[in-house]
Amino acid sequence: DELTKMHEGFVLSLGGTLKAKKREKTTALEKKQKHARNASGEKISSHESTRLLLERGLTISEIALERGMTAGTIISHLEKLVELGAIEVERDLHHVKPDAERLSRMIDAFLKVMREEESMHLAPARTIVGDDYSFDELKLARLFVPLEQSGD
């Protein structure tokens, strides 16, 4: 029809193509991850899928790789799981705990931010520790800040 011809002409005039791109096949792993289910066949949440991999002893990088996500997303899942009480920091995150010296420096920064700003925001803590510390590393370290000292 006329509208289709106009559309095609417009696309071609801009250097586009009329051939539809073939979508890459979804791998079995991607399908499995999109529709993760428990033993009863019920869908499980994304953060629950992360918890199951964490229980198997995988690192954050390994979980991210297996799930096709970023480390930051996985750390966000960990934050959610801690908030829900589905995992305990000392019991369940010991194998992903940052290096003791770096962790100590980040915790000190968060405690200082808490005293001065009554928040646990990442940016002020990063200003204190410097650019050698990534936001993902700070996000993970924030989970290890002792609750009795953080004001919660």
One Martini backbone bead per residue (centre of mass of N, CA, C, O) as a GRO file, in nm:
protein
  152
    1ASP     BB    1   0.102   0.032   0.004
    2GLU     BB    2   0.153   0.365   0.035
    3LEU     BB    3   0.276   0.374   0.323
    4THR     BB    4   0.492   0.157   0.280
    5LYS     BB    5   0.643   0.302   0.051
    6MET     BB    6   0.715   0.552   0.218
    7HIS     BB    7   0.871   0.409   0.437
    8GLU     BB    8   1.083   0.270   0.259
    9GLY     BB    9   1.191   0.531   0.132
   10PHE     BB   10   1.285   0.658   0.395
   11VAL     BB   11   1.481   0.438   0.488
   12LEU     BB   12   1.661   0.445   0.230
   13SER     BB   13   1.735   0.756   0.242
   14LEU     BB   14   1.897   0.687   0.530
   15GLY     BB   15   2.046   0.392   0.476
   16GLY     BB   16   1.868   0.170   0.504
   17THR     BB   17   1.694  -0.141   0.550
   18LEU     BB   18   1.450  -0.402   0.462
   19LYS     BB   19   1.585  -0.614   0.613
   20ALA     BB   20   1.546  -0.842   0.838
   21LYS     BB   21   1.672  -0.926   1.127
   22LYS     BB   22   1.813  -1.183   1.274
   23ARG     BB   23   1.765  -1.359   1.544
   24GLU     BB   24   1.910  -1.484   1.794
   25LYS     BB   25   1.943  -1.758   1.950
   26THR     BB   26   1.829  -1.896   2.226
   27THR     BB   27   1.952  -2.030   2.481
   28ALA     BB   28   1.898  -2.263   2.713
   29LEU     BB   29   1.997  -2.092   2.949
   30GLU     BB   30   1.823  -1.841   2.895
   31LYS     BB   31   1.552  -1.985   2.920
   32LYS     BB   32   1.597  -2.089   3.206
   33GLN     BB   33   1.638  -1.805   3.335
   34LYS     BB   34   1.367  -1.674   3.251
   35HIS     BB   35   1.222  -1.966   3.369
   36ALA     BB   36   1.260  -2.009   3.658
   37ARG     BB   37   1.215  -2.300   3.867
   38ASN     BB   38   1.092  -2.493   4.086
   39ALA     BB   39   1.005  -2.809   4.186
   40SER     BB   40   0.688  -2.720   4.134
   41GLY     BB   41   0.703  -2.510   3.870
   42GLU     BB   42   0.754  -2.237   3.980
   43LYS     BB   43   0.825  -1.930   3.959
   44ILE     BB   44   1.121  -1.741   4.005
   45SER     BB   45   1.305  -1.507   4.108
   46SER     BB   46   1.589  -1.348   4.037
   47HIS     BB   47   1.705  -1.334   4.330
   48GLU     BB   48   1.664  -1.640   4.380
   49SER     BB   49   1.858  -1.741   4.166
   50THR     BB   50   2.101  -1.611   4.298
   51ARG     BB   51   2.085  -1.760   4.571
   52LEU     BB   52   2.135  -2.046   4.459
   53LEU     BB   53   2.423  -1.982   4.353
   54LEU     BB   54   2.541  -1.886   4.621
   55GLU     BB   55   2.500  -2.162   4.771
   56ARG     BB   56   2.715  -2.300   4.566
   57GLY     BB   57   2.972  -2.077   4.579
   58LEU     BB   58   2.951  -1.847   4.400
   59THR     BB   59   3.051  -1.578   4.261
   60ILE     BB   60   2.965  -1.284   4.135
   61SER     BB   61   3.094  -1.330   3.856
   62GLU     BB   62   2.973  -1.614   3.808
   63ILE     BB   63   2.679  -1.532   3.827
   64ALA     BB   64   2.680  -1.319   3.607
   65LEU     BB   65   2.767  -1.508   3.381
   66GLU     BB   66   2.540  -1.723   3.408
   67ARG     BB   67   2.302  -1.487   3.391
   68GLY     BB   68   2.373  -1.234   3.211
   69MET     BB   69   2.501  -1.019   3.412
   70THR     BB   70   2.585  -0.792   3.630
   71ALA     BB   71   2.738  -0.733   3.920
   72GLY     BB   72   2.543  -0.509   4.012
   73THR     BB   73   2.289  -0.681   3.996
   74ILE     BB   74   2.375  -0.897   4.196
   75ILE     BB   75   2.413  -0.703   4.434
   76SER     BB   76   2.118  -0.614   4.436
   77HIS     BB   77   2.013  -0.892   4.510
   78LEU     BB   78   2.159  -0.908   4.781
   79GLU     BB   79   2.018  -0.669   4.908
   80LYS     BB   80   1.735  -0.790   4.887
   81LEU     BB   81   1.790  -1.052   5.048
   82VAL     BB   82   1.863  -0.909   5.310
   83GLU     BB   83   1.601  -0.745   5.342
   84LEU     BB   84   1.422  -1.023   5.344
   85GLY     BB   85   1.599  -1.253   5.502
   86ALA     BB   86   1.729  -1.480   5.300
   87ILE     BB   87   2.001  -1.358   5.403
   88GLU     BB   88   2.324  -1.361   5.563
   89VAL     BB   89   2.605  -1.206   5.564
   90GLU     BB   90   2.803  -1.389   5.737
   91ARG     BB   91   2.693  -1.667   5.630
   92ASP     BB   92   2.648  -1.608   5.292
   93LEU     BB   93   2.908  -1.384   5.219
   94HIS     BB   94   3.202  -1.480   5.285
   95HIS     BB   95   3.297  -1.555   4.974
   96VAL     BB   96   3.243  -1.220   4.888
   97LYS     BB   97   3.430  -1.079   5.060
   98PRO     BB   98   3.622  -0.837   5.090
   99ASP     BB   99   3.904  -0.725   5.149
  100ALA     BB  100   3.990  -0.634   5.461
  101GLU     BB  101   4.125  -0.357   5.409
  102ARG     BB  102   3.913  -0.244   5.214
  103LEU     BB  103   3.667  -0.287   5.390
  104SER     BB  104   3.751  -0.109   5.625
  105ARG     BB  105   3.764   0.154   5.461
  106MET     BB  106   3.464   0.150   5.368
  107ILE     BB  107   3.328   0.140   5.642
  108ASP     BB  108   3.446   0.402   5.750
  109ALA     BB  109   3.313   0.576   5.533
  110PHE     BB  110   3.017   0.507   5.601
  111LEU     BB  111   3.027   0.604   5.897
  112LYS     BB  112   3.093   0.895   5.829
  113VAL     BB  113   2.844   0.949   5.657
  114MET     BB  114   2.641   0.887   5.878
  115ARG     BB  115   2.727   1.113   6.074
  116GLU     BB  116   2.699   1.356   5.857
  117GLU     BB  117   2.420   1.243   5.670
  118GLU     BB  118   2.239   0.999   5.738
  119SER     BB  119   2.378   0.791   5.529
  120MET     BB  120   2.458   0.529   5.251
  121HIS     BB  121   2.590   0.660   5.024
  122LEU     BB  122   2.820   0.617   4.772
  123ALA     BB  123   2.954   0.888   4.684
  124PRO     BB  124   3.070   0.986   4.958
  125ALA     BB  125   3.242   0.731   5.004
  126ARG     BB  126   3.412   0.761   4.743
  127THR     BB  127   3.541   1.028   4.815
  128ILE     BB  128   3.703   0.906   5.049
  129VAL     BB  129   3.847   0.648   4.896
  130GLY     BB  130   3.822   0.665   4.591
  131ASP     BB  131   3.876   0.548   4.252
  132ASP     BB  132   3.983   0.254   4.343
  133TYR     BB  133   3.674   0.236   4.399
  134SER     BB  134   3.398   0.085   4.324
  135PHE     BB  135   3.061   0.084   4.331
  136ASP     BB  136   3.030  -0.220   4.363
  137GLU     BB  137   3.221  -0.248   4.605
  138LEU     BB  138   3.059  -0.057   4.787
  139LYS     BB  139   2.791  -0.207   4.778
  140LEU     BB  140   2.899  -0.459   4.911
  141ALA     BB  141   3.022  -0.332   5.170
  142ARG     BB  142   2.755  -0.216   5.287
  143LEU     BB  143   2.659  -0.500   5.393
  144PHE     BB  144   2.906  -0.495   5.629
  145VAL     BB  145   2.781  -0.292   5.795
  146PRO     BB  146   2.720  -0.240   6.105
  147LEU     BB  147   2.409  -0.190   6.231
  148GLU     BB  148   2.476  -0.051   6.513
  149GLN     BB  149   2.647   0.184   6.335
  150SER     BB  150   2.434   0.283   6.099
  151GLY     BB  151   2.128   0.340   6.238
  152ASP     BB  152   1.923   0.077   6.212
   0.00000   0.00000   0.00000
